[in-house]
Coordinates of C-alpha atoms and ligand atoms in Angstrom, one line a residue:
M1 CA 40.8 -141.8 -121.6
N2 CA 41.7 -145.5 -121.3
D3 CA 42.6 -147.7 -124.3
Y4 CA 39.2 -149.4 -124.3
L5 CA 37.4 -146.1 -124.5
Q6 CA 39.7 -144.7 -127.1
S7 CA 39.2 -147.7 -129.4
A8 CA 35.5 -147.7 -128.8
F9 CA 35.0 -144.0 -129.6
S10 CA 37.2 -144.0 -132.7
G11 CA 35.7 -147.3 -133.9
W12 CA 32.0 -146.2 -133.5
G13 CA 33.0 -142.7 -134.7
S14 CA 34.2 -144.1 -138.0
V15 CA 31.1 -146.2 -138.4
A16 CA 29.0 -143.1 -137.8
L17 CA 31.1 -141.1 -140.4
F18 CA 30.9 -143.9 -142.9
G19 CA 27.1 -144.3 -142.5
S20 CA 26.3 -140.6 -142.6
G21 CA 28.6 -140.2 -145.6
L22 CA 27.0 -142.9 -147.6
A23 CA 23.5 -141.5 -146.9
M24 CA 24.4 -138.1 -148.4
P25 CA 24.1 -138.9 -152.1
Y26 CA 20.6 -140.3 -151.5
L27 CA 19.6 -137.2 -149.4
L28 CA 21.2 -134.6 -151.6
R29 CA 20.0 -136.1 -154.9
R30 CA 16.4 -135.5 -153.9
T31 CA 16.7 -131.8 -153.3
R32 CA 14.3 -130.4 -155.9
G33 CA 14.7 -126.9 -157.4
A34 CA 18.3 -126.6 -156.1
K35 CA 20.3 -124.0 -158.0
T36 CA 23.7 -125.5 -157.2
P37 CA 24.7 -128.5 -159.4
Y38 CA 24.5 -131.9 -157.6
L39 CA 28.3 -132.5 -157.6
R40 CA 28.9 -129.1 -155.9
R41 CA 26.2 -129.9 -153.3
M42 CA 27.9 -133.2 -152.5
W43 CA 30.8 -131.6 -150.5
P44 CA 29.5 -133.1 -147.1
H45 CA 29.7 -136.5 -148.8
F46 CA 33.4 -135.9 -149.8
W47 CA 34.4 -134.7 -146.4
L48 CA 32.6 -137.4 -144.5
G49 CA 34.4 -139.9 -146.8
Y50 CA 37.8 -138.5 -146.1
L51 CA 37.1 -138.3 -142.4
A52 CA 35.8 -141.9 -142.2
F53 CA 39.2 -143.0 -143.6
V54 CA 41.2 -140.8 -141.3
V55 CA 39.3 -141.8 -138.1
S56 CA 39.4 -145.5 -139.1
F57 CA 43.2 -145.2 -139.6
M58 CA 43.5 -143.6 -136.1
H59 CA 41.3 -146.4 -134.7
A60 CA 43.7 -149.0 -136.1
W61 CA 46.8 -147.1 -135.0
L62 CA 45.5 -146.6 -131.4
I63 CA 45.0 -150.3 -131.0
M64 CA 48.3 -151.3 -132.7
R65 CA 50.2 -148.8 -130.6
G66 CA 48.9 -150.6 -127.4
G67 CA 50.9 -153.6 -128.7
N68 CA 48.8 -156.1 -126.7
M69 CA 47.0 -158.1 -129.4
R70 CA 46.6 -161.2 -127.3
G71 CA 43.1 -162.7 -127.4
I72 CA 42.1 -160.6 -130.4
N73 CA 40.6 -162.5 -133.3
A74 CA 43.3 -162.3 -136.1
A75 CA 40.9 -162.8 -139.0
G76 CA 38.8 -159.8 -137.8
V77 CA 42.0 -157.7 -137.7
W78 CA 42.9 -158.8 -141.3
I79 CA 39.4 -158.1 -142.5
A80 CA 39.6 -154.6 -141.0
T81 CA 43.0 -154.0 -142.6
V82 CA 41.6 -155.0 -146.1
A83 CA 38.5 -152.7 -145.5
L84 CA 40.9 -149.8 -144.7
L85 CA 42.8 -150.3 -148.0
I86 CA 39.6 -150.6 -150.0
M87 CA 38.4 -147.3 -148.4
L88 CA 41.5 -145.7 -149.9
W89 CA 40.5 -147.1 -153.3
Q90 CA 37.0 -145.8 -152.7
I91 CA 38.4 -142.3 -152.3
V92 CA 40.4 -142.6 -155.5
V93 CA 37.2 -143.6 -157.4
G94 CA 35.3 -140.8 -155.6
L95 CA 37.9 -138.2 -156.8
M96 CA 37.4 -139.4 -160.4
L97 CA 33.6 -139.1 -160.0
R98 CA 34.0 -135.5 -158.7
N99 CA 35.1 -134.5 -162.2
P100 CA 32.0 -133.1 -163.9
S101 CA 33.3 -134.0 -167.3
Q102 CA 34.1 -137.6 -166.3
S103 CA 33.1 -139.7 -169.4
N104 CA 33.2 -143.1 -167.6
R105 CA 30.6 -142.0 -165.0
R106 CA 28.3 -145.0 -165.3
A107 CA 30.9 -147.7 -164.7
L108 CA 32.7 -145.6 -162.0
R109 CA 29.4 -145.0 -160.1
R110 CA 28.6 -148.7 -160.2
T111 CA 32.2 -149.5 -158.9
H112 CA 31.8 -146.8 -156.2
F113 CA 28.4 -148.3 -155.1
W114 CA 29.6 -151.9 -154.9
T115 CA 32.8 -150.9 -153.2
M116 CA 30.7 -149.3 -150.5
T117 CA 28.6 -152.5 -150.1
L118 CA 31.8 -154.5 -149.8
V119 CA 33.4 -152.2 -147.2
A120 CA 30.1 -152.1 -145.2
G121 CA 30.1 -156.0 -145.2
L122 CA 33.7 -156.1 -144.1
I123 CA 33.1 -153.6 -141.3
A124 CA 30.1 -155.6 -140.1
L125 CA 32.3 -158.8 -140.0
H126 CA 35.1 -157.0 -138.2
I127 CA 32.7 -155.8 -135.5
A128 CA 31.2 -159.2 -135.1
L129 CA 34.6 -160.9 -134.8
N130 CA 36.4 -158.3 -132.7
R131 CA 33.8 -156.8 -130.3
P132 CA 34.6 -157.4 -126.7
Ligands
HEM201 C1 33.7 -144.0 -147.1 C2 33.8 -143.5 -148.3 C3 32.7 -143.4 -149.3 C4 31.5 -144.1 -149.5 C5 31.0 -145.3 -148.6 C6 30.8 -143.6 -150.6 C7 29.6 -144.0 -151.1 C8 28.9 -143.5 -152.2 C9 27.6 -143.9 -152.6 C10 26.8 -145.1 -152.0 C11 27.2 -143.1 -153.7 C12 25.9 -143.2 -154.5 C13 26.2 -144.2 -155.7 C14 25.1 -144.3 -156.6 O1 24.5 -143.3 -157.0 O2 24.8 -145.4 -157.1 C15 28.3 -142.2 -153.9 C16 28.3 -141.2 -154.8 C17 29.3 -140.3 -155.1 N1 30.5 -140.3 -154.4 FE1 31.0 -141.4 -152.8 N2 31.6 -142.6 -151.2 C18 32.7 -142.4 -150.4 C19 33.7 -141.5 -150.5 C20 33.7 -140.5 -151.6 C21 34.8 -139.5 -151.7 C22 35.9 -139.3 -150.8 C23 34.4 -138.8 -152.9 C24 35.2 -137.7 -153.5 C25 36.3 -137.2 -153.2 C26 33.2 -139.4 -153.4 C27 32.6 -138.9 -154.5 C28 31.3 -139.3 -154.9 C29 30.6 -138.7 -156.0 C30 31.1 -137.5 -156.9 C31 29.4 -139.3 -156.1 C32 28.2 -139.0 -157.1 C33 28.4 -139.8 -158.4 C34 27.3 -139.5 -159.4 O3 26.1 -139.6 -159.0 O4 27.6 -139.3 -160.5 N3 32.8 -140.4 -152.6 N4 29.3 -142.4 -152.9

């Protein structure tokens, strides 16, 4: 597979993982009459979150490895780098939320939600600035 296809597949793959991961809490919350507690049913959300980070990192690494960054919008690349770091922070907050006896749930949930909005905005900007 050539460099263009590798970066396109990994880039759109991470968008798909991010999008389907963030839909999970809203889909799983609605399941009525479920016997398993909400936080235990949320495992697809956790794994899609981890995978979105790993695939985004691979996407960045594949492009950097090519070494030829000429003509690429630098602001877009910086925005993507910041988004990747914030995704790591999102995982840390998510790990705290996984704890059923978390006493700070309200504030952490709000932080987790607004972090998602910020990352989604940064990803949209990165795509707008760096698409071929
Ligand atoms: C790309 C990464 C992620 C995104 C975009 C994301 C986004 C979200 C969103 C939008 C919600 C619903 C927030 C609300 O109800 O207002 C949520 C809930 C939650 N997330 Fe994530 N998340 C990510 C990764 C993770 C990871 C890796 C974990 C755990 C290891 C995690 C754990 C949780 C938990 C436990 C909840 C439920 C909180 C509750 O309702 O009390 N998230 N996430």
